[in-house]
Structure formats: C-alpha cells, structure tokens
Amino acid sequence: MYRSQEPAETRFSTGTQTESMQGQVPRLSKVNLFTLLSLWMEVFPSSEDAEDKKKPQQIKKTGLVVVGNMKVIGLHCSSKELHAGQIAVIKHGSRLKDCDLYFSRKPCSACLKMIVNAGVNRISYWPSDPEMSLQQEISSHTDNGDARLDAKAVERLKSNSRAHVCVLLQPLACNMVQFIEETSLKCDFVQKITRKEPEFTTSSFYEYRQERIKEYETMFLISSEDMHKEILRLIGLENLCENPYFISLRQNMKELVLILATVATSVPSYSGFGFYLSKTSAEKHQSLTQDVARHCIIQARLLAYRTEDHKIGVGAVIWAERKSNLLDCDGTGSMYFLGCGYNAFPVGSEYADFPHMDDKQKDREIRKFRYIIHAEQNAITFRCHEIQPDEKTMIFVTKCPCDECVPLIKGFGIKQIYAGDVDIGKKKADISYMKFAELKGVSKYIWQQNPLSSCSDNQTDSTSMETDGRLKNKADDLDFNNKRMCFGKRS
C-alpha cells in the first residue's frame, strides 16, 4: 500500500526558527521519521563492513526500527550471521505482538515467517532492492536464482498473513527540504566548525553534502528506472510500476534520501572535529569510535525534526554498552538501544492548549518553557529497558542539556553524555545551562576539535576542551589529523 495523502501531523505551523523560513516550521511525519531511521541503521558502522565491500553480497545489510504504540522500542541492523528480522525476534520475542516494523529493505522469507508468526501488526519496507538482492540476478540475467524464488515465497507468506505488509511512504511537508538545509547549516556542530575554521564555508557544506547524496543514492535507490520497475514487479508491487504512481514513488524516495544526506552532513568530521572529553571529565580514553558517536548523534538530529517547539528542535537517544560479548548478535555489536525522544508538549494535549511564545515575549506567563517536555525527559520516560548499573549507558543530545535535565540524566544512571557545548555556562531568558559544566560523575564528550590534532593551533576553548583527550582507536588519529572533510563512510 502506498499512501500519497499528506497527513495532518506533517503540516507546518508558525514559528521563528530561521529567518528565510520564518512563519513555517514543518515536521517529519512519524512514518517518514521511522523510515529514515531504518535507512540510517543500515549504515551503522561496524568492522564487518570493510570485509563486505570487498566482495558482492546477495544478502544486503538491512536496518530495522521496531515501534510499539507509536514509540521506538528497538533500533537494529543485520550482522554477518543474522538478518535484521531474526535479530528482532531474538531481542523482543513475544513483545513483537502488535508492533510495527520498519525495514530498510523488504525482508526475506527467513525473516518474514518469524516476525509474522510473532503477531506483528504492520511490516513496512523501503521499495528498492530487497534484503535478498534481486538486482544482481536481473543484471546477470539468471532466471532461476535464489532471490527470485525467495521473492515468490515472501509474496505467499504476505498473502496468507494477518500482518499488513506494505510500502508506507508519505509526502514531505511543504518546504521540509529547504527547512532541513537551513537548520543543518545553523546547527551547533556546523557553526562551531565555521567559527574556528574560516575556510569552512557554505559552499564547503553543499559540496560535501552532494557527495553524501551520491553515496546514499547508490545505496538506497536503483538508478535504472526499468530495473526498478522489474524489481517492484517481482516483490509484488505491480501497481506502483505505472505512472503517475511510479514517478511519485521515485520522487518521495529521492527526497527522503536527500534529507538523510543533509542531516548526516550536519555532523561532519572536519579538521579533527569530533566528540572528545571535556575538561571536567575524569576519564582519559575515548569510549566510542568517532564513527559510532556521529552515527548516534545523527539519529538524535533526525528525531529533532519531530519537535513541537516553534523555536528549536532537540533530539535525544540513549544507548547502552554490555560488558559481556555473549549477546552481541546485533549488527550494533555490544551496544543496544534504550530510548529516544524529542521536545514536545505532554502526550494527549491539544496543540493549542499551551503557550507557544518564545523568550522574546515580555510577559513570562505566556512563554512555553514551563510546558515543553524536553527531549532528554521524553527519552528517559519512554525508555524500553531499564539501566543496568554495571553497564555503560550513553545519551546523545543535539544541544547542551539544560539545568532542568542535568540532574535527571545523572539520577537516571547515565554515565556518558555526547552533546554540543555552544550554550555551556549561559543563561537564555528562562533557560539556564549553568549546571552542565559542573556536572560530576558523568563523562562529557563534547563536539570540539581533536586536542591531539596538529591543526588545533592552541585555539581551543578552555571551558570545552580536554587537553589530554585521546582516541580509543589509533587508526582514527590518522583520519582526523588529515585536514579534509570526512563524513563517516562505512569503513
């Protein structure tokens, strides 16, 4: 099923987030947000990717988002041994009942039979080359390959399943692409690079954004329209092969890939920039590789475009890292998802129930800050697992946590914070960011230039730099010392 009507939740409302977009703050629909997260999980950095690139694989790496009651309860990607659907069954079991699953590729029969049997409500997938690649067989002109046989089995399972197996893409809100371009350029991560590196300009941003677009189009789209139509027919989507449906489908897919590339470009590794320990942190070693840290913060950046705050969107994602390697069946390795959120009004409230004015209003009574639930608060509230005290728990936030959230983060037992530091030590009308710098017992990894990089030139801000911070993997040093743009490609 392909939906072409724009839902009410994607319509924009008044706001002041950017100058040229003043008066319009579009939102991502939940369907498109979950779709983008599934595509992004497909490129989760892992040591297996380098080996996979050396030889063509018939089984494509697949990302998966598990949604229960419209809340994300799992982010997964296939590993070398297990498919994404199989991992979902291992991780969630009977809890998959009545859940919605969003795949970055149509699942193969081995996965589909298990997740259908678990009683899922809906299985949505990206309408391109499926998990068991048909593109290779079409290119090589083989008529009785395993992928074609699997496609027939999948259709039979689909037709006899109570679960709704479909393509579920929705058109973007008006001006969504332009809005994401402008806010990506003005986000904390890009702005900090711009202030410290004058040669990083708007043209640089768009130049390397174009590189990401090409990379993701190769990965998520089929360049040949004829081949795309043939694959759609083989996976049971004949109704989308005729115009205008096919043209509309391709356009929506291209726009979503464009958005993903733009948001990914907003957290670049340029001239040694990455997440490094703040001066007040006690640790001496980097916990995660820069690729993984960037990947998780981009998840938070995607979530921020679901905000109900007119002025600024904030996203937060919580991950944990197991001590034991016995349960590392997921493509994310020892890391597993705990929860995510974005800033919004209380669940169930009507949009007009609360004030929407920002801090430019003189009357404090009609300001919104007392009513908005912060991204970190929503991530903690709607978590899908409890924190294990002996495991390392990390939160990735698109902005510096405010004084209202800092005690919550520490009290919840989170051991590491990855965030920007643009607002550290500042008070902005009713919002204070004074407690973050003084937070003890929680390691703070902030977006800054690599303290060991030769290109830092001693221009590091003493309030946000750790002079003896170092990378976990020495190979990363070689990448960051090379003064060029690197966008966290699969390695």
Short mmCIF file of C-alpha atoms in Angstrom, two decimals:
data_model
loop_
_atom_site.label_atom_id
_atom_site.label_comp_id
_atom_site.label_asym_id
_atom_site.label_seq_id
_atom_site.Cartn_x
_atom_site.Cartn_y
_atom_site.Cartn_z
CA MET A 1 0.00 0.00 0.00
CA TYR A 2 1.35 3.39 -0.95
CA ARG A 3 -0.14 6.46 0.70
CA SER A 4 0.00 9.74 -1.14
CA GLN A 5 -2.18 11.92 1.07
CA GLU A 6 -0.35 14.34 3.34
CA PRO A 7 -1.32 13.61 6.95
CA ALA A 8 -2.35 16.34 9.33
CA GLU A 9 0.73 15.82 11.51
CA THR A 10 3.08 16.84 8.68
CA ARG A 11 1.51 20.27 8.21
CA PHE A 12 3.61 23.20 9.35
CA SER A 13 2.81 25.79 11.98
CA THR A 14 4.01 29.27 12.77
CA GLY A 15 7.45 29.75 14.24
CA THR A 16 10.75 31.61 14.13
CA GLN A 17 13.47 29.01 13.72
CA THR A 18 15.15 30.54 10.68
CA GLU A 19 14.98 33.94 9.01
CA SER A 20 14.09 32.84 5.49
CA MET A 21 11.67 30.19 6.77
CA GLN A 22 10.10 32.46 9.39
CA GLY A 23 6.48 31.59 9.98
CA GLN A 24 6.85 27.99 8.84
CA VAL A 25 8.11 25.10 10.95
CA PRO A 26 7.39 21.83 9.10
CA ARG A 27 7.60 18.47 10.86
CA LEU A 28 8.55 14.99 9.76
CA SER A 29 5.65 12.57 9.96
CA LYS A 30 6.29 9.61 12.24
CA VAL A 31 6.14 7.27 9.26
CA ASN A 32 8.91 9.14 7.44
CA LEU A 33 10.94 9.51 10.64
CA PHE A 34 10.86 5.75 11.22
CA THR A 35 11.72 5.15 7.57
CA LEU A 36 14.74 7.48 7.76
CA LEU A 37 15.92 5.85 10.98
CA SER A 38 15.73 2.41 9.34
CA LEU A 39 17.81 3.61 6.37
CA TRP A 40 20.33 5.19 8.75
CA MET A 41 20.61 1.98 10.79
CA GLU A 42 21.62 0.17 7.61
CA VAL A 43 24.86 2.18 7.61
CA PHE A 44 25.65 1.63 11.29
CA PRO A 45 29.48 1.47 11.43
CA SER A 46 30.89 -2.00 12.04
CA SER A 47 34.13 -3.86 11.49
CA GLU A 48 32.32 -6.25 9.13
CA ASP A 49 31.55 -3.54 6.56
CA ALA A 50 35.10 -3.35 5.18
CA GLU A 51 35.10 -7.09 4.52
CA ASP A 52 31.63 -6.98 2.94
CA LYS A 53 32.68 -4.29 0.48
CA LYS A 54 35.45 -6.46 -0.94
CA LYS A 55 33.02 -8.96 -2.45
CA PRO A 56 29.42 -8.63 -3.66
CA GLN A 57 26.83 -9.97 -1.22
CA GLN A 58 23.47 -11.37 -2.21
CA ILE A 59 22.14 -10.72 1.29
CA LYS A 60 22.07 -6.97 1.76
CA LYS A 61 22.69 -5.35 5.13
CA THR A 62 19.34 -4.16 6.49
CA GLY A 63 18.26 -1.62 9.09
CA LEU A 64 15.19 -2.09 11.27
CA VAL A 65 13.11 0.13 13.56
CA VAL A 66 10.70 -1.61 15.96
CA VAL A 67 7.77 0.58 17.02
CA GLY A 68 5.30 -0.28 19.77
CA ASN A 69 2.37 2.02 20.47
CA MET A 70 4.00 4.61 18.16
CA LYS A 71 7.15 4.68 20.30
CA VAL A 72 10.54 3.37 19.16
CA ILE A 73 11.46 0.31 21.22
CA GLY A 74 14.29 -1.05 19.09
CA LEU A 75 16.93 0.06 16.58
CA HIS A 76 18.72 -2.84 14.89
CA CYS A 77 20.77 -3.77 11.85
CA SER A 78 21.71 -7.14 10.43
CA SER A 79 25.03 -8.71 11.35
CA LYS A 80 27.27 -11.08 9.43
CA GLU A 81 25.41 -14.09 10.81
CA LEU A 82 21.86 -12.87 11.46
CA HIS A 83 19.29 -10.93 9.47
CA ALA A 84 17.54 -7.88 10.94
CA GLY A 85 14.21 -9.70 11.33
CA GLN A 86 15.87 -12.62 13.11
CA ILE A 87 17.60 -10.21 15.48
CA ALA A 88 14.23 -8.59 16.27
CA VAL A 89 12.80 -11.97 17.26
CA ILE A 90 15.85 -12.75 19.43
CA LYS A 91 15.75 -9.36 21.15
CA HIS A 92 12.00 -8.87 21.58
CA GLY A 93 10.32 -12.28 21.22
CA SER A 94 6.61 -12.22 22.07
CA ARG A 95 6.84 -8.48 22.75
CA LEU A 96 6.70 -8.02 18.96
CA LYS A 97 2.95 -8.72 19.10
CA ASP A 98 1.02 -5.72 17.67
CA CYS A 99 4.25 -3.83 16.91
CA ASP A 100 5.04 -2.06 13.63
CA LEU A 101 8.36 -2.89 11.94
CA TYR A 102 10.12 -0.56 9.50
CA PHE A 103 12.74 -2.24 7.30
CA SER A 104 15.27 -0.53 5.02
CA ARG A 105 14.67 -3.42 2.57
CA LYS A 106 11.85 -5.89 2.06
CA PRO A 107 12.64 -8.79 4.42
CA CYS A 108 13.44 -12.24 3.05
CA SER A 109 11.27 -15.29 3.73
CA ALA A 110 13.53 -16.45 6.59
CA CYS A 111 12.78 -13.22 8.47
CA LEU A 112 9.20 -12.69 7.36
CA LYS A 113 7.92 -16.08 8.52
CA MET A 114 9.30 -15.47 12.03
CA ILE A 115 8.07 -11.91 12.52
CA VAL A 116 4.63 -12.75 11.06
CA ASN A 117 4.44 -15.67 13.47
CA ALA A 118 5.24 -13.28 16.35
CA GLY A 119 1.99 -11.42 15.66
CA VAL A 120 3.29 -8.06 14.42
CA ASN A 121 0.72 -5.51 13.27
CA ARG A 122 2.46 -4.00 10.24
CA ILE A 123 5.65 -4.58 8.28
CA SER A 124 6.73 -1.56 6.23
CA TYR A 125 9.71 -1.61 3.90
CA TRP A 126 11.71 0.63 1.59
CA PRO A 127 10.63 -0.15 -2.02
CA SER A 128 14.00 -0.81 -3.60
CA ASP A 129 16.29 -3.84 -3.87
CA PRO A 130 15.11 -6.32 -1.19
CA GLU A 131 17.16 -8.00 1.52
CA MET A 132 17.93 -10.94 -0.77
CA SER A 133 19.16 -8.86 -3.69
CA LEU A 134 17.25 -9.18 -6.95
CA GLN A 135 19.40 -6.55 -8.63
CA GLN A 136 22.33 -8.93 -9.09
CA GLU A 137 20.17 -11.63 -10.66
CA ILE A 138 18.49 -9.19 -13.05
CA SER A 139 21.88 -7.81 -14.07
CA SER A 140 23.30 -11.29 -14.69
CA HIS A 141 20.11 -12.46 -16.48
CA THR A 142 19.66 -15.57 -14.35
CA ASP A 143 16.11 -16.93 -14.43
CA ASN A 144 16.04 -19.41 -11.55
CA GLY A 145 18.12 -17.72 -8.87
CA ASP A 146 17.51 -17.97 -5.14
CA ALA A 147 16.40 -14.34 -4.90
CA ARG A 148 13.52 -14.85 -7.34
CA LEU A 149 12.43 -18.00 -5.53
CA ASP A 150 12.62 -16.14 -2.23
CA ALA A 151 10.55 -13.25 -3.64
CA LYS A 152 7.78 -15.72 -4.54
CA ALA A 153 7.91 -17.25 -1.06
CA VAL A 154 7.70 -13.81 0.52
CA GLU A 155 4.59 -12.99 -1.55
CA ARG A 156 2.94 -16.23 -0.47
CA LEU A 157 3.71 -15.51 3.17
CA LYS A 158 2.40 -11.97 2.72
CA SER A 159 -0.89 -13.06 1.14
CA ASN A 160 -1.58 -15.55 3.95
CA SER A 161 -0.55 -13.27 6.81
CA ARG A 162 -2.70 -11.32 9.22
CA ALA A 163 0.06 -8.69 9.40
CA HIS A 164 -0.20 -5.80 6.97
CA VAL A 165 2.92 -5.94 4.75
CA CYS A 166 3.22 -2.73 2.75
CA VAL A 167 5.16 0.24 1.47
CA LEU A 168 4.34 3.22 3.64
CA LEU A 169 5.91 6.48 2.43
CA GLN A 170 4.30 9.87 2.92
CA PRO A 171 4.97 13.12 1.07
CA LEU A 172 7.06 15.61 3.00
CA ALA A 173 5.53 18.72 4.49
CA CYS A 174 5.75 21.88 2.42
CA ASN A 175 9.28 23.37 2.45
CA MET A 176 10.64 20.47 4.52
CA VAL A 177 13.75 20.02 2.37
CA GLN A 178 14.60 23.73 2.47
CA PHE A 179 13.95 23.85 6.21
CA ILE A 180 16.32 20.95 6.91
CA GLU A 181 19.02 22.51 4.70
CA GLU A 182 18.88 25.81 6.58
CA THR A 183 18.69 24.33 10.09
CA SER A 184 21.53 21.91 9.29
CA LEU A 185 23.74 24.83 8.31
CA LYS A 186 22.85 26.64 11.54
CA CYS A 187 23.12 23.69 13.93
CA ASP A 188 25.67 23.73 16.75
CA PHE A 189 28.03 21.24 15.11
CA VAL A 190 28.45 23.11 11.83
CA GLN A 191 28.52 26.54 13.49
CA LYS A 192 31.38 25.60 15.79
CA ILE A 193 33.47 24.48 12.80
CA THR A 194 32.60 27.70 10.95
CA ARG A 195 33.81 29.85 13.86
CA LYS A 196 37.12 28.02 14.24
CA GLU A 197 37.85 27.21 10.59
CA PRO A 198 37.22 30.21 8.27
CA GLU A 199 37.86 28.11 5.18
CA PHE A 200 34.78 26.04 6.00
CA THR A 201 32.05 27.91 4.12
CA THR A 202 28.51 27.34 2.96
CA SER A 203 29.93 26.15 -0.35
CA SER A 204 32.00 23.53 1.50
CA PHE A 205 28.88 22.27 3.24
CA TYR A 206 26.94 21.87 -0.01
CA GLU A 207 29.89 20.37 -1.85
CA TYR A 208 30.30 17.54 0.60
CA ARG A 209 26.57 17.20 1.05
CA GLN A 210 26.47 16.39 -2.64
CA GLU A 211 28.99 13.60 -2.06
CA ARG A 212 26.75 12.09 0.58
CA ILE A 213 23.73 12.33 -1.70
CA LYS A 214 25.57 10.37 -4.40
CA GLU A 215 26.70 7.78 -1.85
CA TYR A 216 23.21 7.21 -0.46
CA GLU A 217 21.51 7.25 -3.84
CA THR A 218 23.82 4.43 -4.90
CA MET A 219 22.96 2.53 -1.72
CA PHE A 220 19.21 3.14 -1.39
CA LEU A 221 17.98 3.89 -4.93
CA ILE A 222 18.09 1.99 -8.22
CA SER A 223 19.43 4.29 -10.91
CA SER A 224 17.78 2.45 -13.78
CA GLU A 225 14.03 3.06 -13.81
CA ASP A 226 13.45 -0.07 -15.89
CA MET A 227 15.31 -2.23 -13.39
CA HIS A 228 13.46 -0.57 -10.52
CA LYS A 229 10.13 -1.39 -12.16
CA GLU A 230 11.22 -5.00 -12.72
CA ILE A 231 12.17 -5.37 -9.06
CA LEU A 232 8.89 -3.81 -7.94
CA ARG A 233 7.01 -6.36 -10.05
CA LEU A 234 8.99 -9.25 -8.59
CA ILE A 235 8.32 -8.14 -5.00
CA GLY A 236 4.60 -7.74 -5.60
CA LEU A 237 4.30 -4.01 -6.24
CA GLU A 238 3.00 -4.09 -9.82
CA ASN A 239 0.52 -1.32 -9.02
CA LEU A 240 3.40 1.12 -8.44
CA CYS A 241 5.04 0.46 -11.82
CA GLU A 242 2.63 2.62 -13.78
CA ASN A 243 2.72 6.38 -13.95
CA PRO A 244 1.93 8.64 -12.16
CA TYR A 245 2.42 6.30 -9.18
CA PHE A 246 5.96 5.31 -10.17
CA ILE A 247 7.05 8.93 -10.70
CA SER A 248 5.58 9.93 -7.34
CA LEU A 249 7.24 6.98 -5.59
CA ARG A 250 10.67 7.80 -7.05
CA GLN A 251 10.30 11.47 -6.10
CA ASN A 252 9.38 10.68 -2.50
CA MET A 253 12.28 8.24 -2.22
CA LYS A 254 14.75 10.78 -3.62
CA GLU A 255 13.54 13.47 -1.22
CA LEU A 256 13.96 11.19 1.79
CA VAL A 257 17.48 10.26 0.67
CA LEU A 258 18.22 13.98 0.25
CA ILE A 259 17.04 14.67 3.79
CA LEU A 260 19.10 11.82 5.20
CA ALA A 261 22.22 13.06 3.39
CA THR A 262 21.65 16.65 4.57
CA VAL A 263 21.19 15.71 8.23
CA ALA A 264 24.24 13.40 8.07
CA THR A 265 26.30 16.26 6.62
CA SER A 266 25.36 18.47 9.59
CA VAL A 267 27.69 16.45 11.87
CA PRO A 268 30.88 16.25 9.81
CA SER A 269 34.39 15.32 10.81
CA TYR A 270 36.35 18.25 9.52
CA SER A 271 39.84 19.30 10.52
CA GLY A 272 39.84 16.96 13.53
CA PHE A 273 36.37 17.81 14.86
CA GLY A 274 34.59 15.08 16.78
CA PHE A 275 33.38 14.11 20.26
CA TYR A 276 36.14 14.40 22.86
CA LEU A 277 36.23 14.58 26.65
CA SER A 278 35.50 17.89 28.31
CA LYS A 279 37.96 19.37 30.76
CA THR A 280 35.86 18.41 33.78
CA SER A 281 35.65 14.71 32.88
CA ALA A 282 37.75 12.24 34.81
CA GLU A 283 38.18 9.66 32.02
CA LYS A 284 41.27 9.66 29.83
CA HIS A 285 40.18 7.45 26.95
CA GLN A 286 37.58 7.75 24.24
CA SER A 287 34.67 5.37 24.85
CA LEU A 288 33.34 5.05 21.29
CA THR A 289 34.90 5.42 17.88
CA GLN A 290 34.07 8.72 16.22
CA ASP A 291 32.05 6.96 13.50
CA VAL A 292 29.69 5.41 16.05
CA ALA A 293 29.37 8.63 18.07
CA ARG A 294 28.50 10.59 14.94
CA HIS A 295 26.02 7.94 13.85
CA CYS A 296 24.14 8.15 17.15
CA ILE A 297 24.08 11.95 17.27
CA ILE A 298 22.64 11.99 13.72
CA GLN A 299 19.86 9.72 14.99
CA ALA A 300 19.12 12.46 17.53
CA ARG A 301 19.27 15.11 14.77
CA LEU A 302 16.61 13.19 12.80
CA LEU A 303 14.38 12.99 15.88
CA ALA A 304 14.66 16.75 16.36
CA TYR A 305 12.57 17.30 13.22
CA ARG A 306 9.54 15.91 15.05
CA THR A 307 9.61 18.77 17.56
CA GLU A 308 6.53 20.72 18.62
CA ASP A 309 8.68 23.64 19.73
CA HIS A 310 8.39 26.56 17.33
CA LYS A 311 11.82 27.94 18.04
CA ILE A 312 14.18 24.97 18.06
CA GLY A 313 14.10 21.21 17.77
CA VAL A 314 16.05 18.95 20.11
CA GLY A 315 16.51 15.18 19.85
CA ALA A 316 17.99 12.67 22.29
CA VAL A 317 18.90 8.97 22.00
CA ILE A 318 20.02 6.65 24.81
CA TRP A 319 22.25 3.63 24.12
CA ALA A 320 23.94 1.20 26.49
CA GLU A 321 27.00 -0.99 26.10
CA ARG A 322 27.08 -4.51 27.50
CA LYS A 323 30.10 -5.84 29.35
CA SER A 324 29.55 -9.36 28.06
CA ASN A 325 30.07 -10.25 24.41
CA LEU A 326 27.80 -13.30 24.60
CA LEU A 327 24.71 -11.39 23.42
CA ASP A 328 26.33 -9.40 20.62
CA CYS A 329 24.19 -10.88 17.85
CA ASP A 330 23.09 -7.46 16.59
CA GLY A 331 24.98 -5.52 13.93
CA THR A 332 25.43 -2.81 16.58
CA GLY A 333 27.85 -5.05 18.48
CA SER A 334 27.78 -4.65 22.25
CA MET A 335 25.62 -1.52 22.01
CA TYR A 336 21.85 -1.74 22.43
CA PHE A 337 19.07 0.84 22.24
CA LEU A 338 17.36 2.12 25.41
CA GLY A 339 15.13 5.00 24.33
CA CYS A 340 14.74 8.20 22.36
CA GLY A 341 12.72 11.41 22.38
CA TYR A 342 12.26 14.94 21.09
CA ASN A 343 10.97 18.10 22.74
CA ALA A 344 7.18 18.31 22.68
CA PHE A 345 4.09 19.13 24.73
CA PRO A 346 2.65 16.48 27.09
CA VAL A 347 1.19 13.41 25.36
CA GLY A 348 -2.52 13.74 24.64
CA SER A 349 -2.67 17.52 24.85
CA GLU A 350 -4.16 19.57 22.07
CA TYR A 351 -1.74 21.74 20.13
CA ALA A 352 -3.44 24.97 21.27
CA ASP A 353 -3.65 24.02 24.95
CA PHE A 354 -0.37 25.68 25.93
CA PRO A 355 1.54 28.88 25.11
CA HIS A 356 3.86 28.76 22.11
CA MET A 357 5.64 32.07 22.60
CA ASP A 358 9.41 32.22 22.91
CA ASP A 359 11.66 34.28 25.19
CA LYS A 360 11.16 37.46 23.15
CA GLN A 361 7.80 37.90 24.86
CA LYS A 362 7.95 40.28 27.82
CA ASP A 363 5.13 38.55 29.66
CA ARG A 364 6.70 35.44 31.24
CA GLU A 365 3.26 33.93 31.81
CA ILE A 366 2.75 33.27 28.08
CA ARG A 367 6.13 31.63 27.47
CA LYS A 368 6.27 27.98 26.58
CA PHE A 369 9.25 26.74 28.61
CA ARG A 370 7.17 25.58 31.60
CA TYR A 371 5.09 23.29 29.38
CA ILE A 372 7.53 21.77 26.89
CA ILE A 373 8.80 18.28 27.78
CA HIS A 374 12.50 18.22 26.87
CA ALA A 375 13.99 15.60 24.53
CA GLU A 376 16.08 14.06 27.33
CA GLN A 377 13.00 13.81 29.55
CA ASN A 378 10.97 12.06 26.87
CA ALA A 379 13.82 9.64 26.15
CA ILE A 380 14.01 8.69 29.84
CA THR A 381 10.22 8.50 30.25
CA PHE A 382 9.59 6.29 27.21
CA ARG A 383 12.61 4.01 27.58
CA CYS A 384 12.15 0.39 26.55
CA HIS A 385 14.67 -1.10 29.02
CA GLU A 386 15.92 -0.29 32.48
CA ILE A 387 19.51 0.76 33.03
CA GLN A 388 21.89 -1.92 34.29
CA PRO A 389 24.24 -0.35 36.87
CA ASP A 390 27.24 -2.40 35.72
CA GLU A 391 26.86 -1.35 32.07
CA LYS A 392 27.91 1.83 30.32
CA THR A 393 24.94 4.00 29.37
CA MET A 394 25.25 6.92 26.93
CA ILE A 395 22.90 9.72 25.92
CA PHE A 396 23.35 11.63 22.66
CA VAL A 397 21.74 15.08 22.63
CA THR A 398 21.71 17.64 19.83
CA LYS A 399 22.18 20.52 22.30
CA CYS A 400 23.82 21.04 25.66
CA PRO A 401 21.47 19.70 28.39
CA CYS A 402 19.88 22.47 30.47
CA ASP A 403 19.76 22.75 34.27
CA GLU A 404 16.38 21.03 34.32
CA CYS A 405 17.72 17.92 32.58
CA VAL A 406 21.24 17.57 34.02
CA PRO A 407 20.09 16.18 37.43
CA LEU A 408 17.69 13.79 35.65
CA ILE A 409 20.44 12.42 33.43
CA LYS A 410 22.72 11.81 36.39
CA GLY A 411 19.94 10.44 38.59
CA PHE A 412 18.85 8.02 35.89
CA GLY A 413 22.34 6.49 35.95
CA ILE A 414 23.64 7.64 32.57
CA LYS A 415 27.43 7.53 32.62
CA GLN A 416 28.30 9.44 29.43
CA ILE A 417 26.84 12.47 27.63
CA TYR A 418 27.59 13.28 23.98
CA ALA A 419 26.47 16.79 23.06
CA GLY A 420 27.37 20.18 21.70
CA ASP A 421 28.68 22.82 24.10
CA VAL A 422 27.63 26.10 22.45
CA ASP A 423 25.34 27.03 25.38
CA ILE A 424 27.55 25.84 28.27
CA GLY A 425 27.64 28.38 31.10
CA LYS A 426 24.95 30.59 29.57
CA LYS A 427 21.52 31.78 30.63
CA LYS A 428 19.00 32.37 27.88
CA ALA A 429 15.97 34.09 29.37
CA ASP A 430 14.15 31.29 31.25
CA ILE A 431 16.56 28.53 30.26
CA SER A 432 19.83 28.05 32.15
CA TYR A 433 22.82 25.92 31.09
CA MET A 434 24.98 26.56 34.16
CA LYS A 435 24.97 23.07 35.71
CA PHE A 436 26.38 21.10 32.77
CA ALA A 437 29.99 22.27 33.14
CA GLU A 438 29.98 21.45 36.87
CA LEU A 439 28.40 18.00 36.47
CA LYS A 440 30.46 15.40 38.33
CA GLY A 441 30.44 11.64 37.97
CA VAL A 442 29.28 11.70 34.35
CA SER A 443 31.77 11.83 31.48
CA LYS A 444 31.01 14.60 28.99
CA TYR A 445 32.04 14.15 25.37
CA ILE A 446 31.52 17.43 23.58
CA TRP A 447 31.79 18.43 19.93
CA GLN A 448 35.20 20.02 19.52
CA GLN A 449 38.48 19.84 17.69
CA ASN A 450 40.74 16.90 18.46
CA PRO A 451 43.09 18.11 21.22
CA LEU A 452 45.87 15.96 19.71
CA SER A 453 45.36 17.28 16.20
CA SER A 454 48.14 19.46 14.82
CA CYS A 455 45.58 21.79 13.28
CA SER A 456 44.08 22.91 16.60
CA ASP A 457 46.68 25.73 16.83
CA ASN A 458 46.06 26.21 20.56
CA GLN A 459 42.77 27.94 19.83
CA THR A 460 40.77 25.52 21.95
CA ASP A 461 38.20 26.95 24.37
CA SER A 462 39.40 26.01 27.86
CA THR A 463 35.83 25.53 29.08
CA SER A 464 35.05 22.89 26.47
CA MET A 465 38.31 21.12 25.65
CA GLU A 466 40.20 18.29 27.32
CA THR A 467 43.88 18.74 26.51
CA ASP A 468 44.80 15.15 27.17
CA GLY A 469 41.75 13.53 25.49
CA ARG A 470 42.68 10.70 23.19
CA LEU A 471 41.01 8.30 20.79
CA LYS A 472 40.27 4.69 21.60
CA ASN A 473 41.47 3.57 18.21
CA LYS A 474 44.81 4.92 16.99
CA ALA A 475 43.71 4.44 13.42
CA ASP A 476 41.19 7.25 13.94
CA ASP A 477 44.04 9.68 14.66
CA LEU A 478 45.36 9.28 11.14
CA ASP A 479 41.95 10.15 9.75
CA PHE A 480 41.39 13.19 11.94
CA ASN A 481 44.89 14.60 11.52
CA ASN A 482 44.33 14.73 7.80
CA LYS A 483 42.75 18.13 7.24
CA ARG A 484 39.92 17.23 4.93
CA MET A 485 36.18 16.57 5.07
CA CYS A 486 35.26 13.05 6.09
CA PHE A 487 31.63 12.08 6.53
CA GLY A 488 31.80 8.84 8.44
CA LYS A 489 31.52 6.46 5.47
CA ARG A 490 31.25 2.79 6.22
CA SER A 491 34.71 1.51 6.99
#
